[in-house]
Structures are given as C-alpha cells and as structure tokens.
PDB file of C-alpha atoms in Angstrom:
ATOM      1  CA  MET G   1      57.085 -26.693 -30.498  1.00  0.00           C
ATOM      2  CA  THR G   2      57.380 -23.281 -32.168  1.00  0.00           C
ATOM      3  CA  ARG G   3      55.001 -20.467 -31.293  1.00  0.00           C
ATOM      4  CA  LYS G   4      53.540 -18.325 -34.020  1.00  0.00           C
ATOM      5  CA  SER G   5      54.530 -14.681 -33.679  1.00  0.00           C
ATOM      6  CA  LEU G   6      51.568 -12.364 -33.448  1.00  0.00           C
ATOM      7  CA  THR G   7      51.235  -9.569 -35.929  1.00  0.00           C
ATOM      8  CA  LEU G   8      50.313  -6.053 -34.765  1.00  0.00           C
ATOM      9  CA  GLU G   9      46.801  -6.698 -35.976  1.00  0.00           C
ATOM     10  CA  ASP G  10      46.622  -9.914 -33.928  1.00  0.00           C
ATOM     11  CA  LYS G  11      47.739  -8.031 -30.823  1.00  0.00           C
ATOM     12  CA  ILE G  12      45.298  -5.212 -31.372  1.00  0.00           C
ATOM     13  CA  ALA G  13      42.466  -7.756 -31.620  1.00  0.00           C
ATOM     14  CA  LEU G  14      43.277  -8.937 -28.054  1.00  0.00           C
ATOM     15  CA  VAL G  15      42.542  -5.532 -26.550  1.00  0.00           C
ATOM     16  CA  LYS G  16      39.093  -4.991 -24.993  1.00  0.00           C
ATOM     17  CA  LEU G  17      37.316  -1.700 -25.477  1.00  0.00           C
ATOM     18  CA  ARG G  18      34.248  -0.441 -23.612  1.00  0.00           C
ATOM     19  CA  PRO G  19      33.480   2.931 -25.204  1.00  0.00           C
ATOM     20  CA  TYR G  20      31.707   5.612 -23.263  1.00  0.00           C
ATOM     21  CA  LYS G  21      28.679   7.289 -24.898  1.00  0.00           C
ATOM     22  CA  GLU G  22      30.537  10.576 -25.427  1.00  0.00           C
ATOM     23  CA  SER G  23      33.904  11.169 -27.076  1.00  0.00           C
ATOM     24  CA  HIS G  24      36.926  11.817 -24.951  1.00  0.00           C
ATOM     25  CA  LEU G  25      38.629  13.263 -28.073  1.00  0.00           C
ATOM     26  CA  VAL G  26      37.813  16.645 -29.554  1.00  0.00           C
ATOM     27  CA  ILE G  27      39.046  18.414 -32.670  1.00  0.00           C
ATOM     28  CA  HIS G  28      39.136  22.034 -31.543  1.00  0.00           C
ATOM     29  CA  ASP G  29      38.986  23.630 -35.026  1.00  0.00           C
ATOM     30  CA  GLN G  30      38.385  21.713 -38.288  1.00  0.00           C
ATOM     31  CA  ARG G  31      39.751  24.682 -40.282  1.00  0.00           C
ATOM     32  CA  ILE G  32      43.175  23.932 -38.809  1.00  0.00           C
ATOM     33  CA  CYS G  33      42.857  20.329 -40.017  1.00  0.00           C
ATOM     34  CA  ARG G  34      41.890  21.452 -43.529  1.00  0.00           C
ATOM     35  CA  ASP G  35      45.118  23.556 -43.683  1.00  0.00           C
ATOM     36  CA  CYS G  36      47.252  20.720 -42.283  1.00  0.00           C
ATOM     37  CA  ASP G  37      49.300  19.115 -44.998  1.00  0.00           C
ATOM     38  CA  ARG G  38      50.393  15.974 -43.203  1.00  0.00           C
ATOM     39  CA  ARG G  39      47.506  15.078 -40.909  1.00  0.00           C
ATOM     40  CA  GLU G  40      49.796  13.397 -38.432  1.00  0.00           C
ATOM     41  CA  CYS G  41      46.937  12.330 -36.173  1.00  0.00           C
ATOM     42  CA  ALA G  42      45.632  10.007 -38.882  1.00  0.00           C
ATOM     43  CA  THR G  43      49.125   8.716 -39.642  1.00  0.00           C
ATOM     44  CA  VAL G  44      50.366   7.892 -36.159  1.00  0.00           C
ATOM     45  CA  CYS G  45      47.278   6.341 -34.571  1.00  0.00           C
ATOM     46  CA  PRO G  46      47.822   2.573 -34.361  1.00  0.00           C
ATOM     47  CA  VAL G  47      44.057   1.870 -34.471  1.00  0.00           C
ATOM     48  CA  LYS G  48      42.991   4.456 -37.069  1.00  0.00           C
ATOM     49  CA  THR G  49      40.911   6.552 -34.692  1.00  0.00           C
ATOM     50  CA  TYR G  50      41.339   9.542 -37.043  1.00  0.00           C
ATOM     51  CA  ALA G  51      40.534   9.607 -40.753  1.00  0.00           C
ATOM     52  CA  TRP G  52      40.419  12.443 -43.265  1.00  0.00           C
ATOM     53  CA  GLU G  53      37.120  12.477 -45.173  1.00  0.00           C
ATOM     54  CA  GLU G  54      37.663  14.291 -48.414  1.00  0.00           C
ATOM     55  CA  GLY G  55      33.971  14.659 -49.165  1.00  0.00           C
ATOM     56  CA  ARG G  56      33.303  16.339 -45.826  1.00  0.00           C
ATOM     57  CA  GLY G  57      36.631  18.156 -45.782  1.00  0.00           C
ATOM     58  CA  GLN G  58      37.323  17.247 -42.189  1.00  0.00           C
ATOM     59  CA  ILE G  59      38.938  14.840 -39.756  1.00  0.00           C
ATOM     60  CA  VAL G  60      36.487  12.232 -38.456  1.00  0.00           C
ATOM     61  CA  VAL G  61      37.126  10.818 -35.017  1.00  0.00           C
ATOM     62  CA  SER G  62      36.121   7.267 -34.223  1.00  0.00           C
ATOM     63  CA  PHE G  63      36.718   7.505 -30.461  1.00  0.00           C
ATOM     64  CA  GLU G  64      35.335   4.052 -29.877  1.00  0.00           C
ATOM     65  CA  ASN G  65      38.548   2.618 -31.324  1.00  0.00           C
ATOM     66  CA  CYS G  66      40.913   4.661 -29.178  1.00  0.00           C
ATOM     67  CA  PHE G  67      43.686   2.900 -27.154  1.00  0.00           C
ATOM     68  CA  GLU G  68      44.227   6.052 -25.095  1.00  0.00           C
ATOM     69  CA  CYS G  69      47.923   6.226 -25.902  1.00  0.00           C
ATOM     70  CA  GLY G  70      47.889  10.019 -26.454  1.00  0.00           C
ATOM     71  CA  THR G  71      50.117   9.840 -29.533  1.00  0.00           C
ATOM     72  CA  CYS G  72      47.621  11.857 -31.591  1.00  0.00           C
ATOM     73  CA  ARG G  73      47.807  14.781 -29.193  1.00  0.00           C
ATOM     74  CA  LEU G  74      51.593  14.749 -29.232  1.00  0.00           C
ATOM     75  CA  ALA G  75      51.801  14.377 -33.023  1.00  0.00           C
ATOM     76  CA  CYS G  76      49.447  17.293 -33.859  1.00  0.00           C
ATOM     77  CA  PRO G  77      51.798  20.243 -34.578  1.00  0.00           C
ATOM     78  CA  PHE G  78      48.944  22.667 -33.920  1.00  0.00           C
ATOM     79  CA  GLU G  79      47.805  21.293 -30.565  1.00  0.00           C
ATOM     80  CA  ASN G  80      44.330  20.973 -32.097  1.00  0.00           C
ATOM     81  CA  ILE G  81      43.242  17.782 -30.336  1.00  0.00           C
ATOM     82  CA  GLY G  82      41.551  17.807 -26.942  1.00  0.00           C
ATOM     83  CA  TRP G  83      42.205  14.557 -25.145  1.00  0.00           C
ATOM     84  CA  LYS G  84      41.213  13.132 -21.770  1.00  0.00           C
ATOM     85  CA  TYR G  85      40.586   9.683 -20.314  1.00  0.00           C
ATOM     86  CA  PRO G  86      37.055   8.311 -20.489  1.00  0.00           C
ATOM     87  CA  PRO G  87      35.234   7.933 -17.133  1.00  0.00           C
ATOM     88  CA  GLY G  88      36.180   5.033 -14.921  1.00  0.00           C
ATOM     89  CA  GLY G  89      35.156   1.643 -16.164  1.00  0.00           C
ATOM     90  CA  TYR G  90      35.173   2.797 -19.826  1.00  0.00           C
ATOM     91  CA  GLY G  91      37.776   2.858 -22.495  1.00  0.00           C
ATOM     92  CA  VAL G  92      40.623   0.465 -23.162  1.00  0.00           C
ATOM     93  CA  GLU G  93      41.512  -2.655 -21.156  1.00  0.00           C
ATOM     94  CA  PHE G  94      44.872  -4.251 -21.808  1.00  0.00           C
ATOM     95  CA  GLY G  95      44.788  -7.871 -20.722  1.00  0.00           C
ATOM     96  CA  HIS G  96      48.282  -8.971 -21.683  1.00  0.00           C
ATOM     97  CA  GLY G  97      50.552  -6.164 -20.421  1.00  0.00           C
TER      98      GLY G  97
END
C-alpha cells in the first residue's frame, strides 16, 4: 500500500491555532514598510501572516495565522517587526512533530 505524500498546504492544515485576543506581532513603523522594496516578511512567511495592501499603503498583519517560527523577524532587514510568544495556552500547537 502506498501512502500519499502530503503537500505543504496539507501539513499546514493539520496545525491547530488558538489565537489570543491581542497580536503578538507589531510593525514598529509603517513608513519603513512603505520604503521597503522587497517586503521580505510577506515573502518568507509560510502561512501568509503578512500582506501588503496597496490601497492602504501598509503591511497588514493577520496574527491569528502565525506559526510562531520567527522567520519574519529575521527576514526584515530593518528590524521593524516586534515579535513575542502569545500567552500560555494560546498560539500554535503542533500535533505531529
């Protein structure tokens, strides 16, 4: 019997999230994001927590999607993202290692 390989999207769907009422992610200065050409935070996030909204001229953060990997903070060349873990009992729960 062959097992079907899971796609990244299939694996992401297995992760449980219990978002806290307040964001654990903060953009310090939207002006910095407007001047950023590459917007690495939106590119590297595996669950699309960050998105550039052209009409608003800013990065929008959907913290409820966050897997708490910290990649966004490391990828931002301007250190413009504040990041901390949500309070205990909230956030991401990986069930399959």
